[in-house]
Every structure is written in structure tokens, then in C-alpha cells.
Amino acid sequence: MRYATRLAVIAFLLSTLPSSAGQELREVVLRKSALKSGLIPAVETRVAVDAQMVTAGRLLFQSRSLSLDKQIACASCHVDRFGSADGLPNAFGTEASGQGLARMIGGGDIIPRNTLAFWGRGGKQFNIFFWDGKVDASSGTLHSQFAGKEPSDDALVVAVHLPPVEIGEMVMDSPANNALETESVSTAKQVYAILIERIRAMPELSGPLAQAAGKPVRALTFSDIAEAIASFIRENFAVRSTRFHDFVFNDGELSAQELAGGLLFYGKAGCSGCHNGPYFSDMDFHAIPFPQVGFGKNGFGVDYGRFNVTMDPDDRYKFRTPPLYNVTKTAPYSHSGSLYKLGDAIRAHVDPLALYDPGSMTDIERTEFYARLKTWSGEPINALHLAEDEVAALEAFLATLEYDSLLSTIETD
Ligand code: HEC
Ligand code: HEC
């Protein structure tokens, strides 16, 4: 038997022991399983950044001047109190205002995806970005919409280039912006040219950036802006030691329920088959039949996920395994933000029918659901039984992966 399989079997057997017995053995098995699955001390995921770049990047991240129509900042959607996401199923872009529910009630342009959080982004080996991996450096070559004309060889810096040129996200879908609607590399360049000229004329933003980049204000480019924001994300949301790290690396303690959840995670429930490595993501793409809400990236309630990038039919309905740090803070869950409860997000992996009401679905929605079940049936987690107390234990375990960001952010003009 492979070592990992053997550990899984031992973990399963131990999870059936009465709580008083085998406590120490359970702890040993959980520590070994975590190490085997690629957990490393938080500091070892860090990529060094320049402190001045971080300061300049934070100012830019907060500024609405980074959107063509001066309506929205990165910090409008990546909000502190929602764990660097926005607390909404689908994101609200231009023509929206406020935070959380207020943002949804007020209306505005809808981005048909759930806002992703930043924990660990841009750390060592974190090199695939967005739900469908549209920026991907995992093969050693960087792939993105820039199609060979990438503005940087750093995947996070390339990812940061995208929001400011996306229609509805930071560019208003208005007659005045008609010429930009193609979202091509050349229209992107037009937007970058306008933005950098604007920022150069704002000393409160360009001063710190010029100093950090070591060049005069007039020589600043949009890539300097992206570099600074990437440095800020890298530093502010870098993985910091969690209670689980403390348990694995410093003999820290977990409650009986957290321990049981951890053993399930690495054992019977098979979560670590995909949520593994330093970020609890295999940086690969899988199909889990989460309910889909909203218009969907492909329209009419459909999101083909990874297929949109690779055009490979086998990739339909697959999404990048989300990292799990601070997942307790980033509801609602999944690529379309369809589930508010963490327990339901866990259930979606094993018992999707519990979350659907087939009677209220149209025949087309049901056909779509069957197609997603078909892709899911290739995943080992398909049709596994998890009891309610097991789901609760997994939730308790996930709460041990919490940590705080370094600095806070606000939206500014
Ligand atoms: C309208 C809300 C909105 C705004 C404004 C916004 N984002 Fe996002 N962000 C999102 C959504 C939604 C996603 C997920 C999109 C997807 O994967 O298709 C995302 C994803 C990301 C990711 C990928 C994270 C990952 O896990 O792969 C990065 C990086 C990012 N945003 C950075 C930024 C930066 C930098 C800005 C400002 C320049 C910004 N965002 C502005 C909503 C927003
Ligand atoms: C086959 C790979 C795979 C396995 C095994 C797996 N997951 Fe996932 N998980 C995913 C993918 C992919 C998504 C995102 C799917 C989507 O959005 O459509 C996800 C989403 C999640 C989410 C929501 C995260 C968010 O930010 O929206 C949580 C929580 C989660 N998984 C926990 C677990 C737990 C706990 C287990 C074990 C019971 C588990 N996963 C097993 C691949 C997997």
C-alpha cells in the first residue's frame, strides 16, 4: 500500500476510536498526514518584496482613480470585513456602490463570478490565478490573455493587470467606452495609457510609486503600478502561522472536534486529495457540482470554467481548487457564490442533490446538472457519505486555518 493510502487508512481507523483513547496517536497521524500533503511553515511560502513598493501598492489598491471612470477601487470588491472578498455571490462592478448587501441592492454591472480572496496569493509556487486559471505559470511558461505579450514574467503581476481593463469590472459599459469593448491587448494598452497619465498627475500616488520604483514620475509605466499592487497583495495576505501550523510545527493543541475534522480531511473524506500543498490547493482543476447562481460566465446560468481557457471538452465545469486559508471569512462559496454556509459548501462535494430542488429546475437546468454530475463522477470524492457531525468536525478543522492580514484597506478617490 502507498504510504499516503496507508496513512489514510490509519487515520480512518483512528477516527473510529473512542475519544479518550488514542489521542496522542491521532495527533501523530494528523501531523504526519499534513506534512505528507505538503504543508510547510508559513515563512517558507514567503516571496520577498520591497517595503516601499508595498506602501505605494496599498495606496493604489485603495484608489478609485485606478478605474477608467473613477468609480471603483480594488478595495471596493476586495474588502477587509469579507476576508478580502465582497460577501456577495457574484461581484458588482462599475455603477455599483457600498459594501456587502448594500452593494447588491444598489445594483450595477454584475461580474458572473464570485470574488476571490487573496490569502497566500503570490507566495512561492502560487502561480495559477482566477477560478478558471486564465493566468497560469504552472508549466513554467506564462499563459494569459496577453497571448505571448505578457507585461511581466510574474503571474501575480500579470493577474493584477486584468481587473482595470475588464468591462463592467473597472471599465464602465457605456457608449463613451464603446471602443474598448473588445477587451483586446490593444484596447487594454489604451486604458493603461490613460490610467498611468492620470496617476502621474496625482503626487499622493505617483510620489511614493516613483520613489519605490527608483525612477522619475514621468518615466512610470502601468507595469510599475501593477508591480506595486502585487507587492502589496503578496505582503499583506502572505500566509501567516495559523493554529493548525502551530499544531503541526510547534506541538500546539487542537480541540477533540478539530482533531477529528483534521483526520477526516486527510483521511476518509479525502479533502487533501485536492486541497493539499502549502495553500490547501493542488493548483489543478476539478468539477464539484455546486449549484450555479447568476447569469454565468457562458450565459443563461452556465459556467464552463476551465473550458473557457483550454477549449478542451474534458475541462467543462472544472474550476481551480480554491485555497482554504480564512475560508471561514469568505462566504458565500464556489465560483458563483451559490452557498452561504460553510457546511453546505462541504456537502456540495459529496451530496449535491441535498442542495438542489429538482422540481423547481427547468428541463435545461436539469440537463446541465446531469452533465456536471458526469464530470464529477470521475472525482474520487463522488458519492462519499459524510454524517452531520463529520461535516461539523470538518468545519471546525477549517476554522484552524484562520489568520489576519497585516494592514487594513479603505476605498479612496
Ligand atoms: C468588481 C469587483 C472587483 C474589483 C473592482 C476587483 N476585483 Fe479582483 N476579483 C474579482 C472577482 C469576481 C474575481 C474572480 C474572477 C474570476 O476568477 O473569474 C477576482 C479575482 C482577483 C484575483 C485572482 C485571485 C486568485 O485567487 O486567483 C486577483 C489577483 C485580483 N482579483 C486582483 C484585483 C486587483 C489588483 C484589483 C484592482 C486593480 C481588483 N482585483 C479589482 C472582483 C473584483
Ligand atoms: C476532487 C477535488 C476536491 C476534493 C476531493 C475536495 N474539494 Fe473542495 N473544492 C474543490 C473545487 C474544484 C472547489 C471549487 C468548485 C467550484 O467553485 O465550482 C472546491 C470548493 C471548496 C470549498 C469552497 C471554497 C470557496 O472559497 O468557495 C470548500 C470550503 C471546500 N472545497 C472544502 C472541501 C472539503 C472540506 C473537502 C473534503 C470533504 C473537499 N473540499 C474536497 C475541489 C475539491
PDB file of N, CA and C and ligand atoms in Angstrom, residues 60-61 66 72-78 86 90-94 103 109 111-118 121 126 128-134 156 159-164 168-170 222 229-230 233 297 320 323, ligand 1:
ATOM      1  N   LEU A  60      -2.472  52.557  -4.133  1.00  0.00           N
ATOM      2  CA  LEU A  60      -3.083  52.345  -5.450  1.00  0.00           C
ATOM      3  C   LEU A  60      -4.260  51.375  -5.356  1.00  0.00           C
ATOM      4  N   PHE A  61      -4.113  50.345  -4.544  1.00  0.00           N
ATOM      5  CA  PHE A  61      -5.156  49.337  -4.341  1.00  0.00           C
ATOM      6  C   PHE A  61      -6.446  49.992  -3.830  1.00  0.00           C
ATOM      7  N   LEU A  66      -7.927  54.306 -10.138  1.00  0.00           N
ATOM      8  CA  LEU A  66      -7.403  53.200 -10.941  1.00  0.00           C
ATOM      9  C   LEU A  66      -8.485  52.593 -11.849  1.00  0.00           C
ATOM     10  N   ILE A  72     -14.519  52.925  -9.020  1.00  0.00           N
ATOM     11  CA  ILE A  72     -14.335  51.716  -8.226  1.00  0.00           C
ATOM     12  C   ILE A  72     -12.850  51.445  -8.004  1.00  0.00           C
ATOM     13  N   ALA A  73     -12.538  50.932  -6.823  1.00  0.00           N
ATOM     14  CA  ALA A  73     -11.153  50.585  -6.475  1.00  0.00           C
ATOM     15  C   ALA A  73     -11.052  49.072  -6.306  1.00  0.00           C
ATOM     16  N   CYS A  74      -9.838  48.569  -6.303  1.00  0.00           N
ATOM     17  CA  CYS A  74      -9.663  47.148  -5.967  1.00  0.00           C
ATOM     18  C   CYS A  74     -10.331  46.886  -4.615  1.00  0.00           C
ATOM     19  N   ALA A  75     -10.162  47.828  -3.685  1.00  0.00           N
ATOM     20  CA  ALA A  75     -10.681  47.667  -2.324  1.00  0.00           C
ATOM     21  C   ALA A  75     -12.201  47.730  -2.255  1.00  0.00           C
ATOM     22  N   SER A  76     -12.883  48.097  -3.369  1.00  0.00           N
ATOM     23  CA  SER A  76     -14.354  48.097  -3.353  1.00  0.00           C
ATOM     24  C   SER A  76     -14.887  46.672  -3.361  1.00  0.00           C
ATOM     25  N   CYS A  77     -14.155  45.763  -3.982  1.00  0.00           N
ATOM     26  CA  CYS A  77     -14.590  44.359  -4.067  1.00  0.00           C
ATOM     27  C   CYS A  77     -13.759  43.446  -3.164  1.00  0.00           C
ATOM     28  N   HIS A  78     -12.526  43.805  -2.936  1.00  0.00           N
ATOM     29  CA  HIS A  78     -11.665  43.002  -2.059  1.00  0.00           C
ATOM     30  C   HIS A  78     -11.632  43.713  -0.706  1.00  0.00           C
ATOM     31  N   ASP A  86     -16.006  39.943  -1.148  1.00  0.00           N
ATOM     32  CA  ASP A  86     -17.003  41.013  -1.001  1.00  0.00           C
ATOM     33  C   ASP A  86     -18.300  40.585  -0.329  1.00  0.00           C
ATOM     34  N   ASN A  90     -22.161  36.967  -6.714  1.00  0.00           N
ATOM     35  CA  ASN A  90     -21.426  37.474  -7.868  1.00  0.00           C
ATOM     36  C   ASN A  90     -20.985  38.904  -7.540  1.00  0.00           C
ATOM     37  N   ALA A  91     -19.845  39.306  -8.112  1.00  0.00           N
ATOM     38  CA  ALA A  91     -19.326  40.649  -7.809  1.00  0.00           C
ATOM     39  C   ALA A  91     -20.126  41.725  -8.534  1.00  0.00           C
ATOM     40  N   PHE A  92     -20.226  42.903  -7.897  1.00  0.00           N
ATOM     41  CA  PHE A  92     -20.840  44.073  -8.536  1.00  0.00           C
ATOM     42  C   PHE A  92     -19.744  45.072  -8.866  1.00  0.00           C
ATOM     43  N   GLY A  93     -19.644  45.433 -10.133  1.00  0.00           N
ATOM     44  CA  GLY A  93     -18.541  46.261 -10.596  1.00  0.00           C
ATOM     45  C   GLY A  93     -18.913  47.723 -10.727  1.00  0.00           C
ATOM     46  N   THR A  94     -18.690  48.273 -11.935  1.00  0.00           N
ATOM     47  CA  THR A  94     -18.970  49.688 -12.161  1.00  0.00           C
ATOM     48  C   THR A  94     -20.452  49.960 -11.959  1.00  0.00           C
ATOM     49  N   ARG A 103     -24.404  46.851  -1.581  1.00  0.00           N
ATOM     50  CA  ARG A 103     -23.877  46.891  -2.942  1.00  0.00           C
ATOM     51  C   ARG A 103     -24.799  46.147  -3.902  1.00  0.00           C
ATOM     52  N   ASP A 109     -23.130  46.899 -12.561  1.00  0.00           N
ATOM     53  CA  ASP A 109     -22.737  45.837 -13.500  1.00  0.00           C
ATOM     54  C   ASP A 109     -22.303  44.586 -12.740  1.00  0.00           C
ATOM     55  N   ILE A 111     -20.435  40.962 -12.385  1.00  0.00           N
ATOM     56  CA  ILE A 111     -19.395  40.064 -12.896  1.00  0.00           C
ATOM     57  C   ILE A 111     -19.879  38.651 -12.550  1.00  0.00           C
ATOM     58  N   PRO A 112     -20.027  37.761 -13.539  1.00  0.00           N
ATOM     59  CA  PRO A 112     -20.685  36.479 -13.251  1.00  0.00           C
ATOM     60  C   PRO A 112     -19.811  35.474 -12.501  1.00  0.00           C
ATOM     61  N   ARG A 113     -19.004  35.931 -11.580  1.00  0.00           N
ATOM     62  CA  ARG A 113     -18.169  35.048 -10.758  1.00  0.00           C
ATOM     63  C   ARG A 113     -18.115  35.595  -9.338  1.00  0.00           C
ATOM     64  N   ASN A 114     -17.802  34.702  -8.412  1.00  0.00           N
ATOM     65  CA  ASN A 114     -17.612  35.062  -7.010  1.00  0.00           C
ATOM     66  C   ASN A 114     -16.218  35.678  -6.836  1.00  0.00           C
ATOM     67  N   THR A 115     -16.143  36.764  -6.078  1.00  0.00           N
ATOM     68  CA  THR A 115     -14.854  37.416  -5.850  1.00  0.00           C
ATOM     69  C   THR A 115     -13.918  36.495  -5.065  1.00  0.00           C
ATOM     70  N   LEU A 116     -12.708  36.355  -5.564  1.00  0.00           N
ATOM     71  CA  LEU A 116     -11.724  35.502  -4.892  1.00  0.00           C
ATOM     72  C   LEU A 116     -10.980  36.302  -3.826  1.00  0.00           C
ATOM     73  N   ALA A 117     -10.622  35.631  -2.755  1.00  0.00           N
ATOM     74  CA  ALA A 117      -9.845  36.262  -1.685  1.00  0.00           C
ATOM     75  C   ALA A 117      -8.359  36.180  -2.030  1.00  0.00           C
ATOM     76  N   PHE A 118      -7.516  36.787  -1.211  1.00  0.00           N
ATOM     77  CA  PHE A 118      -6.089  36.938  -1.549  1.00  0.00           C
ATOM     78  C   PHE A 118      -5.122  36.123  -0.710  1.00  0.00           C
ATOM     79  N   ARG A 121      -1.860  34.464  -1.975  1.00  0.00           N
ATOM     80  CA  ARG A 121      -1.660  34.713  -3.415  1.00  0.00           C
ATOM     81  C   ARG A 121      -0.271  35.289  -3.673  1.00  0.00           C
ATOM     82  N   PHE A 126       2.660  29.698  -5.868  1.00  0.00           N
ATOM     83  CA  PHE A 126       1.265  30.084  -6.140  1.00  0.00           C
ATOM     84  C   PHE A 126       1.277  30.795  -7.476  1.00  0.00           C
ATOM     85  N   ILE A 128      -1.117  30.070 -10.322  1.00  0.00           N
ATOM     86  CA  ILE A 128      -2.295  29.996 -11.187  1.00  0.00           C
ATOM     87  C   ILE A 128      -3.367  30.914 -10.615  1.00  0.00           C
ATOM     88  N   PHE A 129      -3.874  31.815 -11.429  1.00  0.00           N
ATOM     89  CA  PHE A 129      -4.834  32.797 -10.916  1.00  0.00           C
ATOM     90  C   PHE A 129      -6.185  32.736 -11.613  1.00  0.00           C
ATOM     91  N   PHE A 130      -7.190  33.104 -10.846  1.00  0.00           N
ATOM     92  CA  PHE A 130      -8.610  33.159 -11.229  1.00  0.00           C
ATOM     93  C   PHE A 130      -9.234  31.760 -11.213  1.00  0.00           C
ATOM     94  N   TRP A 131     -10.585  31.746 -11.125  1.00  0.00           N
ATOM     95  CA  TRP A 131     -11.313  30.486 -10.983  1.00  0.00           C
ATOM     96  C   TRP A 131     -10.993  29.511 -12.113  1.00  0.00           C
ATOM     97  N   ASP A 132     -10.805  30.066 -13.330  1.00  0.00           N
ATOM     98  CA  ASP A 132     -10.553  29.177 -14.467  1.00  0.00           C
ATOM     99  C   ASP A 132      -9.079  29.135 -14.853  1.00  0.00           C
ATOM    100  N   GLY A 133      -8.220  29.731 -14.028  1.00  0.00           N
ATOM    101  CA  GLY A 133      -6.777  29.688 -14.283  1.00  0.00           C
ATOM    102  C   GLY A 133      -6.373  30.435 -15.539  1.00  0.00           C
ATOM    103  N   LYS A 134      -7.054  31.564 -15.810  1.00  0.00           N
ATOM    104  CA  LYS A 134      -6.754  32.263 -17.072  1.00  0.00           C
ATOM    105  C   LYS A 134      -5.370  32.908 -17.064  1.00  0.00           C
ATOM    106  N   LEU A 156       1.440  36.890 -10.764  1.00  0.00           N
ATOM    107  CA  LEU A 156       0.573  37.776  -9.977  1.00  0.00           C
ATOM    108  C   LEU A 156       0.535  39.177 -10.589  1.00  0.00           C
ATOM    109  N   ALA A 159      -1.766  39.024 -13.435  1.00  0.00           N
ATOM    110  CA  ALA A 159      -3.159  38.953 -12.958  1.00  0.00           C
ATOM    111  C   ALA A 159      -3.661  40.337 -12.545  1.00  0.00           C
ATOM    112  N   VAL A 160      -2.804  41.117 -11.901  1.00  0.00           N
ATOM    113  CA  VAL A 160      -3.194  42.451 -11.442  1.00  0.00           C
ATOM    114  C   VAL A 160      -3.476  43.390 -12.622  1.00  0.00           C
ATOM    115  N   HIS A 161      -2.882  43.101 -13.785  1.00  0.00           N
ATOM    116  CA  HIS A 161      -3.146  43.914 -14.976  1.00  0.00           C
ATOM    117  C   HIS A 161      -4.592  43.766 -15.486  1.00  0.00           C
ATOM    118  N   LEU A 162      -5.272  42.690 -15.133  1.00  0.00           N
ATOM    119  CA  LEU A 162      -6.560  42.408 -15.787  1.00  0.00           C
ATOM    120  C   LEU A 162      -7.767  43.203 -15.262  1.00  0.00           C
ATOM    121  N   PRO A 163      -8.002  43.274 -13.927  1.00  0.00           N
ATOM    122  CA  PRO A 163      -9.226  43.967 -13.479  1.00  0.00           C
ATOM    123  C   PRO A 163      -9.402  45.384 -14.053  1.00  0.00           C
ATOM    124  N   PRO A 164      -8.340  46.198 -14.147  1.00  0.00           N
ATOM    125  CA  PRO A 164      -8.565  47.566 -14.626  1.00  0.00           C
ATOM    126  C   PRO A 164      -9.001  47.656 -16.088  1.00  0.00           C
ATOM    127  N   GLY A 168     -17.218  46.362 -17.162  1.00  0.00           N
ATOM    128  CA  GLY A 168     -18.157  46.012 -16.092  1.00  0.00           C
ATOM    129  C   GLY A 168     -17.455  45.857 -14.756  1.00  0.00           C
ATOM    130  N   GLU A 169     -16.174  45.458 -14.782  1.00  0.00           N
ATOM    131  CA  GLU A 169     -15.450  45.303 -13.515  1.00  0.00           C
ATOM    132  C   GLU A 169     -14.887  46.661 -13.077  1.00  0.00           C
ATOM    133  N   MET A 170     -13.960  47.207 -13.894  1.00  0.00           N
ATOM    134  CA  MET A 170     -13.447  48.546 -13.561  1.00  0.00           C
ATOM    135  C   MET A 170     -13.597  49.519 -14.737  1.00  0.00           C
ATOM    136  N   PHE A 222       2.428  51.623 -16.476  1.00  0.00           N
ATOM    137  CA  PHE A 222       1.366  50.899 -15.777  1.00  0.00           C
ATOM    138  C   PHE A 222       1.924  49.658 -15.085  1.00  0.00           C
ATOM    139  N   ILE A 229       1.068  46.965  -6.683  1.00  0.00           N
ATOM    140  CA  ILE A 229      -0.137  46.336  -6.110  1.00  0.00           C
ATOM    141  C   ILE A 229       0.145  44.858  -5.817  1.00  0.00           C
ATOM    142  N   ALA A 230       0.864  44.202  -6.726  1.00  0.00           N
ATOM    143  CA  ALA A 230       1.206  42.796  -6.486  1.00  0.00           C
ATOM    144  C   ALA A 230       2.056  42.661  -5.226  1.00  0.00           C
ATOM    145  N   ILE A 233      -0.285  42.912  -2.263  1.00  0.00           N
ATOM    146  CA  ILE A 233      -1.073  41.681  -2.055  1.00  0.00           C
ATOM    147  C   ILE A 233      -0.175  40.597  -1.450  1.00  0.00           C
ATOM    148  N   LYS A 297     -20.648  32.721 -16.534  1.00  0.00           N
ATOM    149  CA  LYS A 297     -19.651  33.232 -17.491  1.00  0.00           C
ATOM    150  C   LYS A 297     -20.055  32.918 -18.939  1.00  0.00           C
ATOM    151  N   ARG A 320     -10.420  25.931 -10.572  1.00  0.00           N
ATOM    152  CA  ARG A 320      -9.209  25.765  -9.753  1.00  0.00           C
ATOM    153  C   ARG A 320      -9.619  25.447  -8.316  1.00  0.00           C
ATOM    154  N   PRO A 323      -7.873  27.674  -2.510  1.00  0.00           N
ATOM    155  CA  PRO A 323      -7.114  27.552  -1.266  1.00  0.00           C
ATOM    156  C   PRO A 323      -8.077  27.702  -0.086  1.00  0.00           C
TER     157      PRO A 323
HETATM  158  C1  HEC B   1     -16.000  44.355  -9.347  1.00  0.00           C
HETATM  159  C2  HEC B   1     -15.306  43.728  -8.251  1.00  0.00           C
HETATM  160  C3  HEC B   1     -13.808  43.597  -8.372  1.00  0.00           C
HETATM  161  C4  HEC B   1     -12.883  44.609  -8.469  1.00  0.00           C
HETATM  162  C5  HEC B   1     -13.111  46.089  -8.556  1.00  0.00           C
HETATM  163  C6  HEC B   1     -11.599  43.955  -8.437  1.00  0.00           C
HETATM  164  N1  HEC B   1     -11.743  42.603  -8.336  1.00  0.00           N
HETATM  165 FE1  HEC B   1     -10.272  41.248  -8.203  1.00  0.00          FE
HETATM  166  N2  HEC B   1     -11.620  39.763  -8.378  1.00  0.00           N
HETATM  167  C7  HEC B   1     -12.976  39.933  -8.502  1.00  0.00           C
HETATM  168  C8  HEC B   1     -13.592  38.691  -8.927  1.00  0.00           C
HETATM  169  C9  HEC B   1     -15.062  38.475  -9.203  1.00  0.00           C
HETATM  170  C10 HEC B   1     -12.552  37.750  -9.047  1.00  0.00           C
HETATM  171  C11 HEC B   1     -12.675  36.315  -9.557  1.00  0.00           C
HETATM  172  C12 HEC B   1     -12.808  36.409 -11.070  1.00  0.00           C
HETATM  173  C13 HEC B   1     -12.601  35.107 -11.797  1.00  0.00           C
HETATM  174  O1  HEC B   1     -11.848  34.262 -11.317  1.00  0.00           O
HETATM  175  O2  HEC B   1     -13.168  34.948 -12.885  1.00  0.00           O
HETATM  176  C14 HEC B   1     -11.324  38.449  -8.682  1.00  0.00           C
HETATM  177  C15 HEC B   1     -10.068  37.861  -8.672  1.00  0.00           C
HETATM  178  C16 HEC B   1      -8.887  38.551  -8.468  1.00  0.00           C
HETATM  179  C17 HEC B   1      -7.578  37.948  -8.443  1.00  0.00           C
HETATM  180  C18 HEC B   1      -7.264  36.471  -8.584  1.00  0.00           C
HETATM  181  C19 HEC B   1      -7.158  35.811  -7.218  1.00  0.00           C
HETATM  182  C20 HEC B   1      -6.955  34.322  -7.319  1.00  0.00           C
HETATM  183  O3  HEC B   1      -7.186  33.626  -6.336  1.00  0.00           O
HETATM  184  O4  HEC B   1      -6.594  33.826  -8.385  1.00  0.00           O
HETATM  185  C21 HEC B   1      -6.668  38.946  -8.259  1.00  0.00           C
HETATM  186  C22 HEC B   1      -5.161  38.829  -8.162  1.00  0.00           C
HETATM  187  C23 HEC B   1      -7.423  40.180  -8.175  1.00  0.00           C
HETATM  188  N3  HEC B   1      -8.768  39.910  -8.287  1.00  0.00           N
HETATM  189  C24 HEC B   1      -6.849  41.419  -8.001  1.00  0.00           C
HETATM  190  C25 HEC B   1      -7.551  42.606  -8.122  1.00  0.00           C
HETATM  191  C26 HEC B   1      -6.919  43.907  -8.199  1.00  0.00           C
HETATM  192  C27 HEC B   1      -5.436  44.159  -8.086  1.00  0.00           C
HETATM  193  C28 HEC B   1      -7.927  44.809  -8.385  1.00  0.00           C
HETATM  194  C29 HEC B   1      -7.772  46.300  -8.628  1.00  0.00           C
HETATM  195  C30 HEC B   1      -6.880  46.663  -9.735  1.00  0.00           C
HETATM  196  C31 HEC B   1      -9.163  44.078  -8.394  1.00  0.00           C
HETATM  197  N4  HEC B   1      -8.901  42.750  -8.229  1.00  0.00           N
HETATM  198  C32 HEC B   1     -10.405  44.657  -8.532  1.00  0.00           C
HETATM  199  C33 HEC B   1     -13.653  41.099  -8.250  1.00  0.00           C
HETATM  200  C34 HEC B   1     -13.077  42.352  -8.315  1.00  0.00           C
END
